[in-house]
Structures are given as structure tokens and as C-alpha cells.
Coordinates of C-alpha atoms and ligand atoms in Angstrom, one line a residue:
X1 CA 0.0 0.0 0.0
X2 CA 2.7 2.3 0.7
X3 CA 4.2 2.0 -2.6
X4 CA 1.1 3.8 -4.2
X5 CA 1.8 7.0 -1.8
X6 CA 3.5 9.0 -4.1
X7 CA 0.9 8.3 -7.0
X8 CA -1.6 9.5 -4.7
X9 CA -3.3 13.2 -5.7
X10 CA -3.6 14.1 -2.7
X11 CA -5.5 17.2 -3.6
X12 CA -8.9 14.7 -4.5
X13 CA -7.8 11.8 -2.1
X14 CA -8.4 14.1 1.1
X15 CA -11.8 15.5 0.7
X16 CA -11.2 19.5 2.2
X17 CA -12.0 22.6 2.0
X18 CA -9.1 24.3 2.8
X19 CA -7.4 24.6 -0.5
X20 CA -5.0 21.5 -0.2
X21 CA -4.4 21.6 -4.0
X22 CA -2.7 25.0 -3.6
X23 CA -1.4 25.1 -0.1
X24 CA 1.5 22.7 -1.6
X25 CA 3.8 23.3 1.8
X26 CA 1.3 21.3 4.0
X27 CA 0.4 18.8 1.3
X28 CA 3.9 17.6 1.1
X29 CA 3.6 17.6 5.0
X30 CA 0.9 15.8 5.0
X31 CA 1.9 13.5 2.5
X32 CA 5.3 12.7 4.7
X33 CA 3.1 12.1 7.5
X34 CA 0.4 9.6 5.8
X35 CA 2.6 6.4 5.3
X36 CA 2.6 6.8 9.3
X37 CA -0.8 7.1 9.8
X38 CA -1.6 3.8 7.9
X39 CA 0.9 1.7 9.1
X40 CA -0.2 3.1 12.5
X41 CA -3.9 2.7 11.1
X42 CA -2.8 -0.8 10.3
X43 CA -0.9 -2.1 13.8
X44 CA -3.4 -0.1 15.9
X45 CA -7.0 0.2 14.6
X46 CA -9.2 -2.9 14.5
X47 CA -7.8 -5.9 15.0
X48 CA -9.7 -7.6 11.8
X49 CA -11.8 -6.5 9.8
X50 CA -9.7 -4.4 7.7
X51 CA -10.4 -5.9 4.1
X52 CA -14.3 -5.8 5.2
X53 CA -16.9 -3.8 3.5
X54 CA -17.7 -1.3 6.1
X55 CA -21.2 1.1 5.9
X56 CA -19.7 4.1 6.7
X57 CA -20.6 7.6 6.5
X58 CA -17.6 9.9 4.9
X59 CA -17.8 13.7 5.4
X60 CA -17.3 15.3 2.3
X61 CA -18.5 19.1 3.1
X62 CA -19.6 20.9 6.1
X63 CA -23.1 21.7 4.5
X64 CA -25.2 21.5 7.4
X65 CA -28.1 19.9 5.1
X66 CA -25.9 17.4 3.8
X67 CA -22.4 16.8 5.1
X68 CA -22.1 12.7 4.9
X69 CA -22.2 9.7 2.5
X70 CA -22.9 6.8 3.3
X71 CA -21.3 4.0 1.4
X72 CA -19.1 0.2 1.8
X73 CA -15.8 0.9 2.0
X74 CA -12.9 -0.5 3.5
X75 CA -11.5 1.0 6.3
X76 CA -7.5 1.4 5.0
X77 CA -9.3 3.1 2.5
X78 CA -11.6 5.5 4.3
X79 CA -11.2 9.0 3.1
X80 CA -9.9 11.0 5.8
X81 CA -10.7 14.3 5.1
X82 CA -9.9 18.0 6.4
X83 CA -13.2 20.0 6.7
X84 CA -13.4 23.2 8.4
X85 CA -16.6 25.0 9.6
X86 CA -17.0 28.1 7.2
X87 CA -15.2 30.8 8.2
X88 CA -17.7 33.7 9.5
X89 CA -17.2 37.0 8.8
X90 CA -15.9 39.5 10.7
X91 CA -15.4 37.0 13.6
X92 CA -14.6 38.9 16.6
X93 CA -12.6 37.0 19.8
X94 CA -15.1 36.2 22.3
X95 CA -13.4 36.9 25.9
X96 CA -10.4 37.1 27.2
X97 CA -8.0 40.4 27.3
X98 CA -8.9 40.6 23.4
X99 CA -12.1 40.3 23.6
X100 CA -13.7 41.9 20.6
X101 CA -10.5 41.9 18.5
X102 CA -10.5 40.6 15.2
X103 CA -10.3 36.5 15.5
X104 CA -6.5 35.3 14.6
X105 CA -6.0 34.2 11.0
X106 CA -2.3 33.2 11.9
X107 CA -1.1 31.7 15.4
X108 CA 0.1 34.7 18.1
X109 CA 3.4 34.6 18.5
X110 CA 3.0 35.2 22.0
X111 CA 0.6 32.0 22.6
X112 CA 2.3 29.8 20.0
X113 CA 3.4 27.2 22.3
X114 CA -0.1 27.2 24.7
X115 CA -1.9 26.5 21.6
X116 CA 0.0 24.1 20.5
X117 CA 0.1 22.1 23.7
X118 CA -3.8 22.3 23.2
X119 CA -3.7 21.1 19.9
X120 CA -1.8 18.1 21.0
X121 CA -3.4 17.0 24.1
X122 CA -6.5 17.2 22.1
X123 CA -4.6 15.3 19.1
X124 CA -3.6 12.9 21.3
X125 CA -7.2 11.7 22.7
X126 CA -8.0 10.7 19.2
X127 CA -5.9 7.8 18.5
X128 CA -5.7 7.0 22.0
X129 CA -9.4 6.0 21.9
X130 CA -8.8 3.5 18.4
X131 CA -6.0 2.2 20.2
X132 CA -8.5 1.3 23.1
X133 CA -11.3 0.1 21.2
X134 CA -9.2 -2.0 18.6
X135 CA -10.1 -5.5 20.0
X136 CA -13.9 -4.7 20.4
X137 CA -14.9 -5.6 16.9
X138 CA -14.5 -9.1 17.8
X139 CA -16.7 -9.5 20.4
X140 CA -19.4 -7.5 18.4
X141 CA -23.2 -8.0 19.3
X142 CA -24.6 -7.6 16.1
X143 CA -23.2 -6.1 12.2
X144 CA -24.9 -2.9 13.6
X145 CA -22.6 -2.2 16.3
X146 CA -19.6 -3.6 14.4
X147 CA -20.5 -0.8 12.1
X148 CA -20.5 1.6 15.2
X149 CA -17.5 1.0 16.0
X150 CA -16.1 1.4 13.4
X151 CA -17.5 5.0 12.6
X152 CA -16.2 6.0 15.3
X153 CA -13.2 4.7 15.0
X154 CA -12.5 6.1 11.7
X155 CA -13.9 9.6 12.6
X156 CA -11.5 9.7 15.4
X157 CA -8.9 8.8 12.7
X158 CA -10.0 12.3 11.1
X159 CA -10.3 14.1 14.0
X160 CA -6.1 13.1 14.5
X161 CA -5.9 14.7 10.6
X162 CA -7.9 17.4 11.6
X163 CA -5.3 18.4 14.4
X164 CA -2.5 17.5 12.6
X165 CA -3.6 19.6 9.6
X166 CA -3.4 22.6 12.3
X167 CA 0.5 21.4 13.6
X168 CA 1.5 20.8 10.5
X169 CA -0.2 24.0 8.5
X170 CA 0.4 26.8 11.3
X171 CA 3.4 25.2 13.9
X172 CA 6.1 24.7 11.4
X173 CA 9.2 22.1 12.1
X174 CA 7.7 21.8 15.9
X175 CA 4.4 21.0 14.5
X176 CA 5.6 18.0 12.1
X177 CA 7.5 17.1 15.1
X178 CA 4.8 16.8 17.7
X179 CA 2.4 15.2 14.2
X180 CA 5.0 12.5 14.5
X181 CA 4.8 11.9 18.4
X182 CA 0.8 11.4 17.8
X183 CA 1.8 8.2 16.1
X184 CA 4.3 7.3 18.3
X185 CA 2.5 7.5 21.5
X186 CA 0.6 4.1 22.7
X187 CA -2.8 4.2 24.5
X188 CA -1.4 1.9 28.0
X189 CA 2.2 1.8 26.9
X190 CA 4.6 1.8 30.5
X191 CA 7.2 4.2 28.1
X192 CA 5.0 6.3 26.0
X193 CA 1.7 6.4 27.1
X194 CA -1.2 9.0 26.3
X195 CA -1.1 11.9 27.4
X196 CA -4.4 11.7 29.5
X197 CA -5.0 9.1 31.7
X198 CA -8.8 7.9 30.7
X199 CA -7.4 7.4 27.2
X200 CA -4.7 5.0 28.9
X201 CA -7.5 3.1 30.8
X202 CA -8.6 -0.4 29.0
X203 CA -12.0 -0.8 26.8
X204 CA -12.4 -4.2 27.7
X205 CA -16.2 -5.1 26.7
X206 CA -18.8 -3.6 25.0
X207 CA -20.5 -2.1 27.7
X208 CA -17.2 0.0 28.3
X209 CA -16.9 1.1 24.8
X210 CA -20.7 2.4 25.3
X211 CA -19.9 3.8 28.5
X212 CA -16.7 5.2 26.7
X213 CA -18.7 6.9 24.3
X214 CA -21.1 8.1 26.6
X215 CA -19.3 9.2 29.1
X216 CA -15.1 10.1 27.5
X217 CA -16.8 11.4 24.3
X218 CA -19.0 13.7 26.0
X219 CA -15.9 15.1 27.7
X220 CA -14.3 15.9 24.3
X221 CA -17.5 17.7 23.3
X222 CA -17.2 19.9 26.1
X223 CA -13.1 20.3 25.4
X224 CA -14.4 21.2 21.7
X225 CA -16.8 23.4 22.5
X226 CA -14.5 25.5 25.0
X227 CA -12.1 25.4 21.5
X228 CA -14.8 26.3 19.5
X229 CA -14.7 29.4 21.2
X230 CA -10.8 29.8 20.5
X231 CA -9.5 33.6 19.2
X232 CA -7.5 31.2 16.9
X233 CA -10.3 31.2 14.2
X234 CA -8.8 28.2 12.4
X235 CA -8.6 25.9 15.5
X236 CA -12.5 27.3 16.2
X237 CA -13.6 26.3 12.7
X238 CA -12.0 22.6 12.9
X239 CA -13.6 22.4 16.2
X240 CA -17.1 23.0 15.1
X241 CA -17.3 20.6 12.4
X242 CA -15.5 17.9 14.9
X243 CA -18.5 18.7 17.2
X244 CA -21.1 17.7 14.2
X245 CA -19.5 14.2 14.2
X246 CA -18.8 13.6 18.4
X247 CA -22.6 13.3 18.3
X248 CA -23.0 10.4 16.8
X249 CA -21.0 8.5 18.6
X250 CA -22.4 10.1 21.8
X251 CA -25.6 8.9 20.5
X252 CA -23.9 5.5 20.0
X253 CA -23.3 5.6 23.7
X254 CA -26.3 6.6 24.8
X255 CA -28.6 4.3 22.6
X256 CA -26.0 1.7 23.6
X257 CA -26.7 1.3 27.3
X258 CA -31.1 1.8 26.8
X259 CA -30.6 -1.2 24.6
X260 CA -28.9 -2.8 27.6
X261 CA -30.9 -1.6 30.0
X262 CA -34.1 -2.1 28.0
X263 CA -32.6 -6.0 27.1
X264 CA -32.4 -6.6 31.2
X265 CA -35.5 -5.3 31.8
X266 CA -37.4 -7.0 29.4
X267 CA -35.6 -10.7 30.6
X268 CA -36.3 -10.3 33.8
X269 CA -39.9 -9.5 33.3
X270 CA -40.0 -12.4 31.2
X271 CA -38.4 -14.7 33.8
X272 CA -40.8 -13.0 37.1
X273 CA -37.5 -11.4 38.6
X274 CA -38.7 -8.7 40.7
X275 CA -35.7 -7.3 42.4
X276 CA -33.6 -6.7 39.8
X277 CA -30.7 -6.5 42.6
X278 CA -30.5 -10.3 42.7
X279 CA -27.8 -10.7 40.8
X280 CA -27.5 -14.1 40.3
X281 CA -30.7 -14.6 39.3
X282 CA -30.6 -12.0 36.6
X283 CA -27.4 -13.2 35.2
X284 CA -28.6 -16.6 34.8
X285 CA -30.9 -15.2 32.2
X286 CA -27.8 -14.0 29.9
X287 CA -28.5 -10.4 30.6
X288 CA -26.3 -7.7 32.4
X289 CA -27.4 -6.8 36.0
X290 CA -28.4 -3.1 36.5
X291 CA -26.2 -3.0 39.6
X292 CA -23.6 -3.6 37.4
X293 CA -24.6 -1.4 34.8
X294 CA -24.4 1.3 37.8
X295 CA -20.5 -0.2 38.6
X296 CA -19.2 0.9 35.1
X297 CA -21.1 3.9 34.8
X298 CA -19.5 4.9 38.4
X299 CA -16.5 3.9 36.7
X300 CA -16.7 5.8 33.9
X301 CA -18.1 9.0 34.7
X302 CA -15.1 9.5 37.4
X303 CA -12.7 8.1 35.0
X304 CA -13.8 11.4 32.5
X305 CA -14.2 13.5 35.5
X306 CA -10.5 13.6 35.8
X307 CA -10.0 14.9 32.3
X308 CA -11.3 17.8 33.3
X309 CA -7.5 18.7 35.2
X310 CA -7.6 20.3 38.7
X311 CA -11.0 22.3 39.6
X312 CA -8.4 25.5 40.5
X313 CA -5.9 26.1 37.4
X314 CA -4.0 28.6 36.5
X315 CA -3.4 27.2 32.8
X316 CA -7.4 27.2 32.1
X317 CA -7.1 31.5 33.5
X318 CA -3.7 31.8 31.4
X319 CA -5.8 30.3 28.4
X320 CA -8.4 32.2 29.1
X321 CA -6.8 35.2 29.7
X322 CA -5.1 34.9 26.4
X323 CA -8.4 34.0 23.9
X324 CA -7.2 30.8 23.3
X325 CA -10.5 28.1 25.1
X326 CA -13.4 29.8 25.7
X327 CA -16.0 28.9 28.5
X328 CA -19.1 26.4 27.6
X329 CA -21.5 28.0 25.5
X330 CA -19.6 31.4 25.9
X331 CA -21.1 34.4 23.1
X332 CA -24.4 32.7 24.8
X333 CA -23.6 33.8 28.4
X334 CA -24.1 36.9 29.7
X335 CA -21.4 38.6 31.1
X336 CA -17.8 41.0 30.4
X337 CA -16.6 37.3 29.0
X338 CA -13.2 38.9 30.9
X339 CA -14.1 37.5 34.5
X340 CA -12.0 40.4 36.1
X341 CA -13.7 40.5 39.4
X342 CA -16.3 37.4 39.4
X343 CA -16.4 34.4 41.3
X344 CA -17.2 31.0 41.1
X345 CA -18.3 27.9 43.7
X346 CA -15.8 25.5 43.6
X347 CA -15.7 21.9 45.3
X348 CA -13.2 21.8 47.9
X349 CA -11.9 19.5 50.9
X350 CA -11.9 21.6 53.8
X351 CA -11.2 20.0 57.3
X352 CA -12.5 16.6 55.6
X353 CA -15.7 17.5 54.1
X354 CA -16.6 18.5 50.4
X355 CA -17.4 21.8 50.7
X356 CA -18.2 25.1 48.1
X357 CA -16.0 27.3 48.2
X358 CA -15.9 31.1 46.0
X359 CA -12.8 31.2 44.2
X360 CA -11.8 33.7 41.3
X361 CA -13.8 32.5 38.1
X362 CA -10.9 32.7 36.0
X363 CA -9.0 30.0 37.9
X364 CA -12.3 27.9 38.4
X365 CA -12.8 27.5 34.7
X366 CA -11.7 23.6 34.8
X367 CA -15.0 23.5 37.8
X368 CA -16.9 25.6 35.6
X369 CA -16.5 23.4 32.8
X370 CA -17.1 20.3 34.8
X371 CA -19.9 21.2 35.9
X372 CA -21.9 22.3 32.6
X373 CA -20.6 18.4 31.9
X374 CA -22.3 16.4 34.9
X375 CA -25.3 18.4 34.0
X376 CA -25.3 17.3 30.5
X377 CA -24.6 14.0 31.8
X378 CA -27.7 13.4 33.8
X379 CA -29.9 13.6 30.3
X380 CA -28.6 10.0 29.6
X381 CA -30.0 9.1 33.2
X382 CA -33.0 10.3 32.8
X383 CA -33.8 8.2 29.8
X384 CA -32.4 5.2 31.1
X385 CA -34.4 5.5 34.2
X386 CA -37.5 5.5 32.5
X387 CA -37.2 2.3 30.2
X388 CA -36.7 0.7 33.8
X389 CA -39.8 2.5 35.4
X390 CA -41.6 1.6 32.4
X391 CA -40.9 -2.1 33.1
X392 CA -42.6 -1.8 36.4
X393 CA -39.3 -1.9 38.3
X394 CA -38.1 0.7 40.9
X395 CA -34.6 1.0 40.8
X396 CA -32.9 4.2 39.5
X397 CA -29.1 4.4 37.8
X398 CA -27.7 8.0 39.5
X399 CA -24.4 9.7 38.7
X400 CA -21.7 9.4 41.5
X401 CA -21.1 12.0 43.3
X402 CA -17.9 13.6 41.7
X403 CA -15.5 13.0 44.8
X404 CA -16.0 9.7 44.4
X405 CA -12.7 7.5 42.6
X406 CA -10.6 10.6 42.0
X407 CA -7.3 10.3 40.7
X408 CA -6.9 14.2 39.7
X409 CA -7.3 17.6 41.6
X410 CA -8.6 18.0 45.0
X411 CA -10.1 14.7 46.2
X412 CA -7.4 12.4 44.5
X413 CA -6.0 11.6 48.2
X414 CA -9.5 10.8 49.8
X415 CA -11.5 7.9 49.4
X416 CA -15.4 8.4 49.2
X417 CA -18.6 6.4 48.2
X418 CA -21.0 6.9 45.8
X419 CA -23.3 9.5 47.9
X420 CA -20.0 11.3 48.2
X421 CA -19.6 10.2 52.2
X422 CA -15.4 10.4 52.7
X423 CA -14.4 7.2 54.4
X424 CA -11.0 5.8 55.4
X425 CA -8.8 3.4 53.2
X426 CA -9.5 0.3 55.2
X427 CA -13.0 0.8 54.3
X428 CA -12.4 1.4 50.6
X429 CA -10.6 -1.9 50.3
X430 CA -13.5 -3.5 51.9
X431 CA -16.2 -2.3 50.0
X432 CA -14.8 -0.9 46.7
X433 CA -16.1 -4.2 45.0
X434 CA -19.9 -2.7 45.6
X435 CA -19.0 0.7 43.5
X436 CA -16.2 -0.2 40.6
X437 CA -16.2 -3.4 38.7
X438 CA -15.1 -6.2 40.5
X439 CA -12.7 -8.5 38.6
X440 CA -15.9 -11.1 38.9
X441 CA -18.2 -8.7 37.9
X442 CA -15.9 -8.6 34.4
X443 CA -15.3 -11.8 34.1
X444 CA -19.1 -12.3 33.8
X445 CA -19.4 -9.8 31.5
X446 CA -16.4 -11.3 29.1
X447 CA -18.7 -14.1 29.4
X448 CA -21.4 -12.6 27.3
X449 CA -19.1 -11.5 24.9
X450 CA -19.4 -13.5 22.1
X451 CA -19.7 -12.2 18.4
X452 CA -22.9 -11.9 16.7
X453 CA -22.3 -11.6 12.5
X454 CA -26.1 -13.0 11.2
X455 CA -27.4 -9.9 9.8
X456 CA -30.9 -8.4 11.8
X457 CA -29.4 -10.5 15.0
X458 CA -28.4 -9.2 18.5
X459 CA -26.1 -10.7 21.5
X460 CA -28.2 -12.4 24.7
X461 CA -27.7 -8.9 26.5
X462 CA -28.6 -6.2 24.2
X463 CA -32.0 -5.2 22.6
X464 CA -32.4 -4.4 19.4
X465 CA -32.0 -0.5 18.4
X466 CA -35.7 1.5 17.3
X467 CA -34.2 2.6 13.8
X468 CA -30.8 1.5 11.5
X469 CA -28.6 3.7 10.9
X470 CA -29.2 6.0 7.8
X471 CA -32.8 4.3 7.9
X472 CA -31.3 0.9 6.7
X473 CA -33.8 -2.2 7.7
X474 CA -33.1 -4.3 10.8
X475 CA -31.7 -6.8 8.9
X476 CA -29.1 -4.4 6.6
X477 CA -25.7 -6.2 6.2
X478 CA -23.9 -2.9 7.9
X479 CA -20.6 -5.0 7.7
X480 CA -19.5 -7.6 5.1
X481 CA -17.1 -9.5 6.9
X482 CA -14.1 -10.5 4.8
X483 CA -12.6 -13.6 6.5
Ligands
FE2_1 FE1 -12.8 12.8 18.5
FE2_2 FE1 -15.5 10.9 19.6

């Protein structure tokens, strides 16, 4: 494959529109830097499935009407493309000390390297979460989340390009440099880990990649969103396209765990189970236990909670300051969008209790941010808990509180349950098993993992989803496996 390179036009091979065909400088970058991304495509992306016919929807413009095709293709073949949101006119920066000055066209001298460490870290996530998901395909519940997967697996692909586009088109020799180190990097690697710790954490079934999607995803919307904000008009306009794709495979999250949830309800009314806490029982019928369910969301959410960085940061007011990330939402908010003399509640352990405490907005814009997350988090609850009222049962998945399994910012030395009640390590050991998944409690679920491949059929433990995707039949071939 790699002999072909240099007969590639790139100018047609990577849909864009950003003028590849005349921005020659970053087509020969980018052109040095694609044999790497396939071979890393190649040892890292799905194990299998690679000469498969794949359903997959391409992005070929950023016309909101219209952006996708949908199509077979293979995935070493996938059309990674560069798409920017248009660019809008007169674009003003939105806070920060230059609020209302003409967006950047070109990088600020005097930010170059904060943006770029942006850049990266957010570069980073992107292959980290292929890396994580790349054994997934073979335990797949049906061709429909095989295709999924995939999706998003190949969208995270472009969301790499995306940010390497901006290293390699606006960072120079540093830029190509730090392009590179996104291939080199390994999700889980002891030497060269990710940069993040979520995205070095395993996906080891398929209800983690659902809660992965649900939970990790969702924390890269919000990082995009606070990007989308960015002075730097360029990194704003990648942003908001990357944002139109994150929600599908939030939505493949969400839909995800109903279809477990509604798959465990229905088996246990089927079977008379009324209390839906007796495990064994439940699990005898094939079907994942909503106790457990509430273990890897627990999981989960704290796991993305910690991408969020320390609640009081300097480097989110530096940012800030500067007009680089933006707050949630922020030409909707009203206020100076400086933060000179505001405040803002942040979570804090004070004489060994979780307590509120006001602290200068600018530095509390990592709490700030978390915060607009756990409340777009609880949406997924919400519908979750009503396929299991509607089943007559009363039991109620909840978010954690968030000092619960911290590894980052101010509760990482304290141990606390669930209702966010700080207890001592002896009683962590003892009853940790009850809030994370035990290795039991996995070992049942690797249980259920086995492949399903018979087009319009599902695994023991999942229901089947309301609509296909692209309003394909339930019994649409979304993969032709290639053996
Ligand atoms: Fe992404
Ligand atoms: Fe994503």
C-alpha cells in the first residue's frame, strides 16, 4: 500500500476545504506524514476486519443539510478528510483580554506554544481512543454495532488529521515534530503512554466502549466546545465541524446502554425477577445486572471526570486570559466574558468535608466546565431510568457523586462512596467491590461476549436498536465481513 503514496493526488484523495491543492507546503507535509498514519492505522486500529466492507458515512462538506455519504468501503481506504466550519465574517474574539478583536487568521506569536500544547493534548485523545477500542470488533453484538465502532473509529482517525492539519499548516518544524509523536505515542504503553489518563485506561467489553462513548466522548465535546470558542479562528472552525460528528458517537453511547438496560429489563420480566438486585438470578438469564450497569457507569463518569484537570488552574485562567479556550457556551452567556472581578463555587476539601468554596472565576474554569458536563450528563439518566420505570421496576441508575474514585485535583488523596460520604482506606478496600467493577463482575461480562455476524441479530444482552442507521432495515448487512 505504501508503494502507491507517491501516486496519490492528494488534492482529491483528502476530501477538504481548505485549498490543499494550492497550499503545496502542507500537502507535502501531510503527505510525509500519511505512510505513518496507515501503518499506525494498520498495527493499531481494529484488529480484523480491515479488508471488510464497512457502511460508513464519509464527510465530504460541512453543508449542514448534507455533510455525509454513506457507502461500503474499506477502512484502510476510508477517506480522511480536512473540513473546516465556514469561516464567518468578521469574527470577533469572544473573551479574554482581546475580547472583541479581530479573530486570529495566523497563530500569536505570543501564545504559540499554549496552543500548541492544546492542539496536542486534544490530538492525542483521538488515536488513543482507536487504540482502546481496537479489539472490540471481535466480540461485536450484532453487524450494527460492528458498524458503530467502526464509525467511530475512523472519525476519530479524522479528527487526528484534523489536528495534525493545524501542527502541520500553522506550527512549522515543531508542528511536524509533535504530528509525528501522535503516532508514536501508545494508549497503555509503561514508556509512551497518552497523554491523558482515561485514554490510557482499557475498553475491555462492550459495555465499556458504550460507557466510553457516553461518558469520554462527551468530555471531548465539552473540550471542543470551549475550543470552539478559540480567538484562533482556524482551530474554532475545525472544532465546530469535529463537534457535528462527536454526536454520533455520543448517541452511540447513549442508545448503547437503553438497549442494555431495556434488554435486562425485558428478561427479567419475562423470567418474574422482581428485584432486579439479585444478581445471580438476573445473570442466569444472559443479561447484564443493573447493579452492574451502575459499577461501570461509576466507573466511567469519574474516570472522564479527571479529564477535566484540577477544579483551580492557572493554565485554564492563562488560556483564558489569552483568547485561546473559551467557556461552555460562551457568546451565549451573559457577562464582560473577561471575569475580572467574578467568582465562582468551587468543590473543595476543607477539614474533611466536600465543601463550596468562591474562588476567582478565572482559575475555576476547569470547575466551571465540569460542571456544565455532569449536567449534560444526567440527560442519559434520565432516559435510562425511564425504560426501567416503564418495566414496572423501581430502581434508579444515578451519577456518582464527583469525589468519588478521584485520581486528579482536589479529592485524589481521599476515598469516598457513591453519595460522596469520605471514608478511610480500610473501608475502601472493603467495600470498593460494591461501586467499581469487581474482577468477577468482568469476568461475567467477558462471558457474554461472544460475536454476533447473522445480519438483523443481537447478543443475549442487548435489545435491538428502534431505527438502523441511515434508515437501513433491521436486517441491513452494515458489515461484510471478509474472512
Ligand atoms: Fe474525536
Ligand atoms: Fe468521539
Amino acid at each position: 500500500m505504501n508503494m502507491n503514496i507517491m501516486n496519490v493526488d492528494y488534492s482529491t484523495k483528502i476530501p477538504n476545504n481548505v485549498n490543499l491543492s494550492e497550499d503545496r507546503q502542507v500537502l507535502k507535509a501531510l503527505e510525509g506524514w500519511h505512510p505513518g498514519y496507515i501503518d499506525w492505522w494498520n498495527d493499531m486500529g481494529p484488529d480484523g476486519f480491515q479488508q471488510s466492507l464497512v457502511y460508513l458515512r464519509t464527510a465530504y462538506s460541512v453543508d449542514p443539510r448534507g455533510w455525509a455519504k454513506f457507502d461500503y468501503v474499506k477502512m484502510p481506504d476510508y477517506r480522511w478528510g480536512i473540513l473546516l466550519a465556514p469561516q464567518e465574517e468578521n469574527r470577533k474574539i469572544p473573551f479574554g483580554e482581546h475580547y472583541g478583536e479581530p479573530a486570529w487568521q495566523e497563530v500569536p506569536g505570543e501564545y504559540r506554544a499554549m496552543l500548541r500544547r492544546l492542539v496536542v493534548i486534544q490530538g492525542d485523545t483521538e488515536p488513543a481512543s482507536v487504540e482502546q477500542q481496537r479489539h472490540l470488533g471481535k466480540t461485536a453484538p450484532s453487524l450494527y454495532d460492528l458498524r458503530n465502532l467502526f464509525q467511530v473509529n475512523v472519525e476519530e482517525g479524522r479528527h487526528l488529521w484534523a489536528m495534525v492539519y493545524l501542527l502541520q499548516k500553522y506550527f512549522g518544524r515543531d508542528g511536524r515534530e509533535e504530528a509525528d509523536e501522535l503516532l508514536r505515542r501508545r494508549s497503555g504503553d509503561e514508556d509512551s503512554p497518552r497523554m491523558l489518563g482515561a485514554f490510557n485506561e482499557k475498553t475491555p467489553d462492550w459495555l465499556s466502549f458504550f460507557m466510553f462513548t457516553y461518558f469520554t466522548d462527551r468530555d471531548g465535546k465539552m473540550q471542543l466546545h470551549s475550543l470552539a470558542q478559540s480567538g484562533f479562528d482556524p482551530l474554532s472552525r475545525t472544532c465546530r465541524f469535529m463537534l457535528t460528528e462527536e454526536a454520533h458517537h455520543m448517541f452511540v453511547g447513549e442508545t448503547g446502554i437503553t438497549r442494555v438496560v431495556q434488554r435486562t429489563c425485558d428478561a427479567m420480566k419475562e423470567a418474574g425477577v422482581t428485584d432486579p438486585a439479585d444478581i445471580a438470578k438476573v445473570r442466569a438469564l444472559g443479561v447484564i445486572d443493573l447493579p452492574t450497569i451502575q459499577k461501570k457507569l461509576n466507573l466511567h463518569y469519574s474516570l472522564s471526570l479527571d479529564l477535566f484537570g484540577s477544579e483551580v488552574s492557572t493554565n485554564a485562567a492563562n488560556a483564558f486570559n489569552a483568547g485561546i479556550k473559551g467557556r461552555y457556551h460562551e457568546t451565549q452567556i451573559q457577562d464582560d466574558h473577561q471575569l475580572k472581578n467574578d467568582t465562582y463555587p468551587v468543590l473543595k476539601l476543607i477539614n474533611g468535608e466536600a465543601k463550596r468554596v468562591d474562588e476567582p472565576a478565572l482559575t475555576a474554569l476547569n470547575m466551571r466546565l465540569r460542571d456544565d458536563y455532569t449536567q449534560d450528563c444526567v440527560k442519559g439518566m434520565l432516559r435510562w431510568n425511564k425504560v426501567i420505570s416503564t418495566a414496572g421496576y423501581d430502581y434508579k441508575l444515578a451519577l456518582p457523586n464527583v469525589v468519588f474514585h478521584r485520581a486528579i485535583g482536589e479529592f485524589k488523596d481521599v476515598h469516598a462512596t457513591p453519595d460522596g460520604i469520605l471514608i478511610d482506606d480500610a473501608t475502601w478496600a472493603k467495600r470498593k467491590g460494591e461501586w467499581v467493577p469487581s474482577t468477577e463482575d468482568g469476568a461475567f461480562i467477558a462471558s457474554l461476549m461472544t460475536p454476533v455476524t447473522e445480519p438483523g441479530q443481537f447478543a443475549s444482552w442487548i435489545s435491538a436498536p428502534k431505527v438502523g442507521i441511515d434508515n437501513k432495515p433491521g436486517d441491513f448487512e452494515y458489515v461484510k465481513i471478509e474472512t
